[in-house]
Tab-separated table of C-alpha atoms in Angstrom:
chain	number	residue	atom	x	y	z
A	187	UNK	CA	-20.845	-2.962	-20.189
A	188	UNK	CA	-17.342	-1.493	-19.939
A	189	UNK	CA	-14.583	-3.645	-21.365
A	190	UNK	CA	-12.465	-3.249	-18.234
A	191	UNK	CA	-14.952	-5.316	-16.203
A	192	UNK	CA	-14.779	-8.415	-18.392
A	193	UNK	CA	-13.186	-11.747	-17.490
A	194	UNK	CA	-12.196	-10.688	-13.981
A	195	UNK	CA	-11.349	-13.535	-11.624
A	196	UNK	CA	-9.858	-11.537	-8.760
A	197	UNK	CA	-9.997	-8.111	-7.141
A	198	UNK	CA	-7.166	-6.384	-5.322
A	199	UNK	CA	-8.368	-3.625	-3.017
A	200	UNK	CA	-6.426	-0.753	-1.571
A	201	UNK	CA	-7.575	-0.135	1.986
A	202	UNK	CA	-7.092	3.407	3.304
A	203	UNK	CA	-9.090	5.760	1.110
A	204	UNK	CA	-11.058	2.908	-0.491
A	205	UNK	CA	-12.542	1.043	2.468
A	206	UNK	CA	-12.243	3.837	5.020
A	207	UNK	CA	-10.671	7.208	5.816
A	208	UNK	CA	-8.138	6.837	8.621
A	209	UNK	CA	-7.644	9.037	11.664
A	210	UNK	CA	-9.715	9.921	14.704
A	211	UNK	CA	-10.661	6.933	16.859
A	212	UNK	CA	-9.692	4.372	14.245
A	213	UNK	CA	-11.229	5.793	11.117
A	214	UNK	CA	-14.541	6.202	9.337
A	215	UNK	CA	-15.857	3.616	6.822
A	216	UNK	CA	-16.599	4.992	3.365
A	217	UNK	CA	-20.296	4.585	2.589
A	218	UNK	CA	-21.108	1.218	1.024
A	219	UNK	CA	-17.605	-0.205	1.291
A	220	UNK	CA	-18.283	-2.863	3.954
A	221	UNK	CA	-21.281	-4.139	1.985
A	222	UNK	CA	-19.167	-4.147	-1.193
A	223	UNK	CA	-16.620	-6.433	0.477
A	224	UNK	CA	-19.420	-8.771	1.555
A	225	UNK	CA	-20.705	-8.874	-2.040
A	226	UNK	CA	-17.257	-9.791	-3.355
A	227	UNK	CA	-16.939	-12.611	-0.834
A	228	UNK	CA	-20.377	-13.934	-1.781
A	229	UNK	CA	-19.326	-14.055	-5.444
A	230	UNK	CA	-16.887	-16.271	-7.355
A	231	UNK	CA	-14.203	-13.566	-7.285
A	232	UNK	CA	-10.981	-14.023	-5.370
A	233	UNK	CA	-10.039	-11.139	-3.080
A	234	UNK	CA	-6.837	-9.641	-1.703
A	235	UNK	CA	-6.428	-6.517	0.403
A	236	UNK	CA	-3.298	-4.621	-0.672
A	237	UNK	CA	-2.128	-1.966	1.723
A	238	UNK	CA	0.900	0.238	2.262
A	239	UNK	CA	-0.128	0.506	5.920
A	240	UNK	CA	3.044	0.776	7.988
A	241	UNK	CA	1.719	2.281	11.204
A	242	UNK	CA	0.601	-1.030	12.702
A	243	UNK	CA	1.140	-4.776	12.530
A	244	UNK	CA	-1.207	-6.626	10.215
A	245	UNK	CA	-2.930	-8.143	13.243
A	246	UNK	CA	-3.677	-4.750	14.794
A	247	UNK	CA	-4.613	-3.281	11.418
A	248	UNK	CA	-7.075	-6.101	10.683
A	249	UNK	CA	-8.599	-5.844	14.142
A	250	UNK	CA	-9.271	-2.143	13.499
A	251	UNK	CA	-10.957	-2.928	10.169
A	252	UNK	CA	-13.055	-5.654	11.739
A	253	UNK	CA	-14.168	-3.090	14.315
A	254	UNK	CA	-15.288	-0.855	11.435
A	255	UNK	CA	-17.492	-3.655	10.114
A	256	UNK	CA	-15.250	-5.241	7.476
A	257	UNK	CA	-15.063	-8.990	6.834
A	258	UNK	CA	-11.275	-9.362	6.677
A	259	UNK	CA	-8.601	-11.666	8.090
A	260	UNK	CA	-4.826	-11.352	8.419
A	261	UNK	CA	-4.124	-14.001	5.774
A	262	UNK	CA	-6.012	-11.917	3.183
A	263	UNK	CA	-3.662	-8.921	3.528
A	264	UNK	CA	-0.553	-8.126	1.491
A	265	UNK	CA	1.523	-5.513	3.331
A	266	UNK	CA	5.051	-4.050	3.092
A	267	UNK	CA	6.558	-4.976	6.478
A	268	UNK	CA	6.426	-8.781	6.009
A	269	UNK	CA	7.846	-8.322	2.497
A	270	UNK	CA	10.695	-6.242	3.912
A	271	UNK	CA	11.438	-8.923	6.501
A	272	UNK	CA	11.775	-11.523	3.748
A	273	UNK	CA	14.268	-9.284	1.929
A	274	UNK	CA	16.266	-8.654	5.099
A	275	UNK	CA	16.547	-12.363	5.880
A	276	UNK	CA	17.437	-13.347	2.311
A	277	UNK	CA	20.240	-10.771	2.148
A	278	UNK	CA	21.488	-11.002	5.746
A	279	UNK	CA	20.685	-7.337	6.331
A	280	UNK	CA	20.469	-5.843	9.820
A	281	UNK	CA	18.217	-2.792	9.791
A	282	UNK	CA	18.203	0.482	11.596
A	283	UNK	CA	14.452	1.057	11.820
A	284	UNK	CA	12.815	4.428	11.171
A	285	UNK	CA	9.221	3.230	11.445
A	286	UNK	CA	6.097	3.769	13.506
A	287	UNK	CA	6.320	2.321	17.015
A	288	UNK	CA	3.280	0.134	16.375
A	289	UNK	CA	4.882	-1.676	13.411
A	290	UNK	CA	8.144	-2.534	15.214
A	291	UNK	CA	6.775	-5.959	16.341
A	292	UNK	CA	6.740	-7.068	12.662
A	293	UNK	CA	10.567	-6.986	12.853
A	294	UNK	CA	10.855	-8.913	16.137
A	295	UNK	CA	12.719	-11.852	14.581
A	296	UNK	CA	15.161	-9.678	12.625
A	297	UNK	CA	18.718	-9.059	13.890
A	298	UNK	CA	19.112	-5.303	14.366
A	299	UNK	CA	22.580	-5.223	15.974
A	300	UNK	CA	25.283	-3.218	14.163
A	301	UNK	CA	22.968	-2.074	11.336
A	302	UNK	CA	24.084	-2.375	7.708
A	303	UNK	CA	20.939	-0.824	6.194
A	304	UNK	CA	18.014	1.450	7.020
A	305	UNK	CA	14.334	0.522	6.782
A	306	UNK	CA	11.944	3.470	6.586
A	307	UNK	CA	8.174	3.390	6.889
A	308	UNK	CA	5.407	5.855	7.718
A	309	UNK	CA	6.824	6.805	11.105
A	310	UNK	CA	4.366	9.708	11.657
A	311	UNK	CA	5.528	11.652	14.728
A	312	UNK	CA	8.786	9.663	14.770
A	313	UNK	CA	9.829	11.673	11.699
A	314	UNK	CA	11.733	14.166	13.855
A	315	UNK	CA	14.945	15.871	12.762
A	316	UNK	CA	16.916	13.810	15.277
A	317	UNK	CA	15.530	10.497	14.005
A	318	UNK	CA	15.994	11.381	10.339
A	319	UNK	CA	19.530	12.527	11.045
A	320	UNK	CA	20.292	9.281	12.872
A	321	UNK	CA	19.127	7.285	9.848
A	322	UNK	CA	21.228	9.543	7.620
A	323	UNK	CA	24.319	8.904	9.753
A	324	UNK	CA	23.841	5.131	9.547
A	325	UNK	CA	23.573	5.278	5.748
A	326	UNK	CA	26.388	7.743	5.145
A	327	UNK	CA	28.689	5.629	7.308
A	328	UNK	CA	28.203	2.496	5.216
A	329	UNK	CA	30.477	1.558	2.328
A	330	UNK	CA	27.474	0.228	0.406
A	331	UNK	CA	24.427	1.975	1.894
A	332	UNK	CA	21.072	0.221	1.533
A	333	UNK	CA	17.798	2.086	2.093
A	334	UNK	CA	14.636	-0.037	2.076
A	335	UNK	CA	11.341	1.859	2.036
A	336	UNK	CA	7.990	0.345	2.940
A	337	UNK	CA	6.367	2.610	0.352
A	338	UNK	CA	6.868	5.825	-1.548
A	339	UNK	CA	3.495	7.497	-1.122
A	340	UNK	CA	3.479	11.302	-1.135
A	341	UNK	CA	0.525	11.804	1.184
A	342	UNK	CA	-2.567	10.100	2.550
A	343	UNK	CA	-5.875	11.213	4.021
A	344	UNK	CA	-6.976	11.066	7.636
A	345	UNK	CA	-10.221	12.399	9.021
A	346	UNK	CA	-8.553	15.723	9.920
A	347	UNK	CA	-6.952	16.201	6.504
A	348	UNK	CA	-3.998	15.195	4.329
A	349	UNK	CA	-0.724	13.991	5.889
A	350	UNK	CA	2.796	13.659	4.485
A	351	UNK	CA	3.628	10.028	3.717
A	352	UNK	CA	6.881	8.075	3.820
A	353	UNK	CA	7.907	9.009	0.265
A	354	UNK	CA	8.756	12.585	1.247
A	355	UNK	CA	11.199	11.413	3.914
A	356	UNK	CA	12.570	8.617	1.720
A	357	UNK	CA	13.431	11.229	-0.911
A	358	UNK	CA	15.241	13.340	1.696
A	359	UNK	CA	17.520	10.420	2.604
A	360	UNK	CA	18.045	9.525	-1.058
A	361	UNK	CA	19.143	13.087	-1.781
A	362	UNK	CA	21.370	13.436	1.273
A	363	UNK	CA	23.147	10.108	0.720
A	364	UNK	CA	23.095	10.104	-3.110
A	365	UNK	CA	21.455	6.679	-3.198
A	366	UNK	CA	18.238	5.118	-4.492
A	367	UNK	CA	15.825	3.428	-2.119
A	368	UNK	CA	14.509	-0.072	-2.725
A	369	UNK	CA	10.722	0.107	-2.370
A	370	UNK	CA	8.925	-3.027	-1.156
A	371	UNK	CA	5.420	-1.544	-0.902
A	372	UNK	CA	3.198	-0.199	-3.666
A	373	UNK	CA	3.958	0.663	-6.478
A	374	UNK	CA	6.830	-1.864	-6.549
A	375	UNK	CA	6.262	-4.660	-9.061
A	376	UNK	CA	7.336	-7.216	-6.462
A	377	UNK	CA	4.478	-6.138	-4.192
A	378	UNK	CA	1.777	-6.709	-6.806
A	379	UNK	CA	3.365	-9.940	-8.058
A	380	UNK	CA	3.313	-11.262	-4.505
A	381	UNK	CA	-0.407	-10.485	-4.169
A	382	UNK	CA	-1.178	-12.150	-7.511
A	383	UNK	CA	0.812	-15.234	-6.525
A	384	UNK	CA	-1.119	-15.476	-3.266
A	385	UNK	CA	-4.354	-15.373	-5.275
A	386	UNK	CA	-3.124	-17.822	-7.914
A	387	UNK	CA	-4.179	-15.657	-10.868
A	388	UNK	CA	-2.496	-14.012	-13.841
A	389	UNK	CA	-2.272	-10.196	-14.054
A	390	UNK	CA	-4.810	-9.975	-16.879
A	391	UNK	CA	-7.352	-11.786	-14.684
A	392	UNK	CA	-7.178	-9.225	-11.876
A	393	UNK	CA	-8.471	-5.707	-11.276
A	394	UNK	CA	-6.880	-3.327	-8.788
A	395	UNK	CA	-9.114	-0.716	-7.123
A	396	UNK	CA	-7.371	2.183	-5.402
A	397	UNK	CA	-7.418	5.886	-4.623
A	398	UNK	CA	-3.758	6.620	-5.465
A	399	UNK	CA	-3.211	7.380	-9.151
A	400	UNK	CA	0.503	6.465	-9.049
A	401	UNK	CA	0.957	3.810	-6.363
A	402	UNK	CA	-2.301	1.875	-6.857
A	403	UNK	CA	-3.287	2.473	-10.475
A	404	UNK	CA	0.112	2.998	-12.080
A	405	UNK	CA	1.779	0.212	-10.122
A	406	UNK	CA	-0.919	-2.321	-10.971
A	407	UNK	CA	-0.988	-1.395	-14.663
A	408	UNK	CA	2.772	-1.835	-14.901
A	409	UNK	CA	2.219	-5.421	-13.808
A	410	UNK	CA	-0.356	-6.009	-16.546
A	411	UNK	CA	-3.465	-5.586	-14.429
A	412	UNK	CA	-6.483	-3.427	-15.072
A	413	UNK	CA	-6.862	-0.672	-12.489
A	414	UNK	CA	-9.657	1.632	-11.354
A	415	UNK	CA	-9.406	4.842	-9.381
A	416	UNK	CA	-12.121	5.657	-6.874
A	417	UNK	CA	-13.118	9.255	-6.237
A	418	UNK	CA	-12.639	8.826	-2.489
A	419	UNK	CA	-9.647	9.043	-0.137
A	420	UNK	CA	-6.721	10.976	-1.582
A	421	UNK	CA	-8.311	11.304	-5.045
A	422	UNK	CA	-8.144	14.829	-6.438
A	423	UNK	CA	-9.858	16.076	-9.653
A	424	UNK	CA	-6.411	16.856	-11.054
A	425	UNK	CA	-5.626	13.121	-11.055
A	426	UNK	CA	-7.778	12.805	-14.170
A	427	UNK	CA	-5.217	14.863	-16.078
A	428	UNK	CA	-2.193	12.896	-14.880
A	429	UNK	CA	0.497	13.012	-17.600
A	430	UNK	CA	1.536	9.353	-17.347
A	431	UNK	CA	-1.116	7.248	-15.632
A	432	UNK	CA	-4.604	6.707	-17.077
A	433	UNK	CA	-6.890	4.381	-15.094
A	434	UNK	CA	-9.008	1.899	-17.010
A	435	UNK	CA	-11.951	3.716	-15.445
A	436	UNK	CA	-12.965	6.125	-12.705
A	437	UNK	CA	-15.685	5.135	-10.257
A	438	UNK	CA	-17.238	7.177	-7.497
A	439	UNK	CA	-16.486	4.589	-4.835
A	440	UNK	CA	-15.816	0.915	-4.165
A	441	UNK	CA	-19.517	0.075	-4.026
A	442	UNK	CA	-20.043	1.342	-7.574
A	443	UNK	CA	-17.015	-0.553	-8.884
A	444	UNK	CA	-18.117	-3.833	-7.314
A	445	UNK	CA	-21.662	-3.527	-8.637
A	446	UNK	CA	-20.373	-2.934	-12.188
A	447	UNK	CA	-17.986	-5.904	-12.016
A	448	UNK	CA	-20.613	-8.243	-10.574
A	449	UNK	CA	-23.109	-7.202	-13.258
A	450	UNK	CA	-20.562	-8.287	-15.874
A	451	UNK	CA	-20.059	-11.641	-14.133
A	452	UNK	CA	-23.769	-12.333	-14.289
A	453	UNK	CA	-24.234	-11.463	-17.967
């Protein structure tokens, strides 16, 4: 049995590209993934769903996954928007939001008058020139500009193909304003540490399973976790030659990863 599977007490699962491919009328489950989640929950392993989803509130996101056949609840999800809200409150920041319309309710209790920062997420069709320029003007007009990004992904997969993610637009604002964004989603260390704290386990006791070589695998490994890359979602064969990030293992899909880990538990 592979060494990476030993002594695991908890699994952290990426969602889009691991459980399902998004797009269309809500998405398409990846074969075997719903059953794999059920197997984890029937085992002694702790489980956390770790997503950079910023196109919906957690409640709406979870409802969609439940409709696809997944056993998941809101309190099992670690997501960027709630983490960003904690940062905003702690630092008395008032955001100008460049986010998807469906995630705006996550910021309902945040003061947004006279903005002193910008929060950017995967705004999809809201990434127009006018909206990006408005965010630029807010930042460039501040003495100490603060840009908070809900992720830095390059692209993601929907049923009709690959789509540009928030990282491309974050980089545009960084370049234009000569600043560095503060990332609260994956691969930020704070994101993974929050998930581990919610599970009550140490990094070496957890395995991250994701489709993104940098944000999922690289981010988790930097926190001391083991990390697997599935060959689903945004995975590309070229990932296996990545110059910096080397997963602890490649697996064809979530179902295969879970079966291997559970076999180790039972030996």
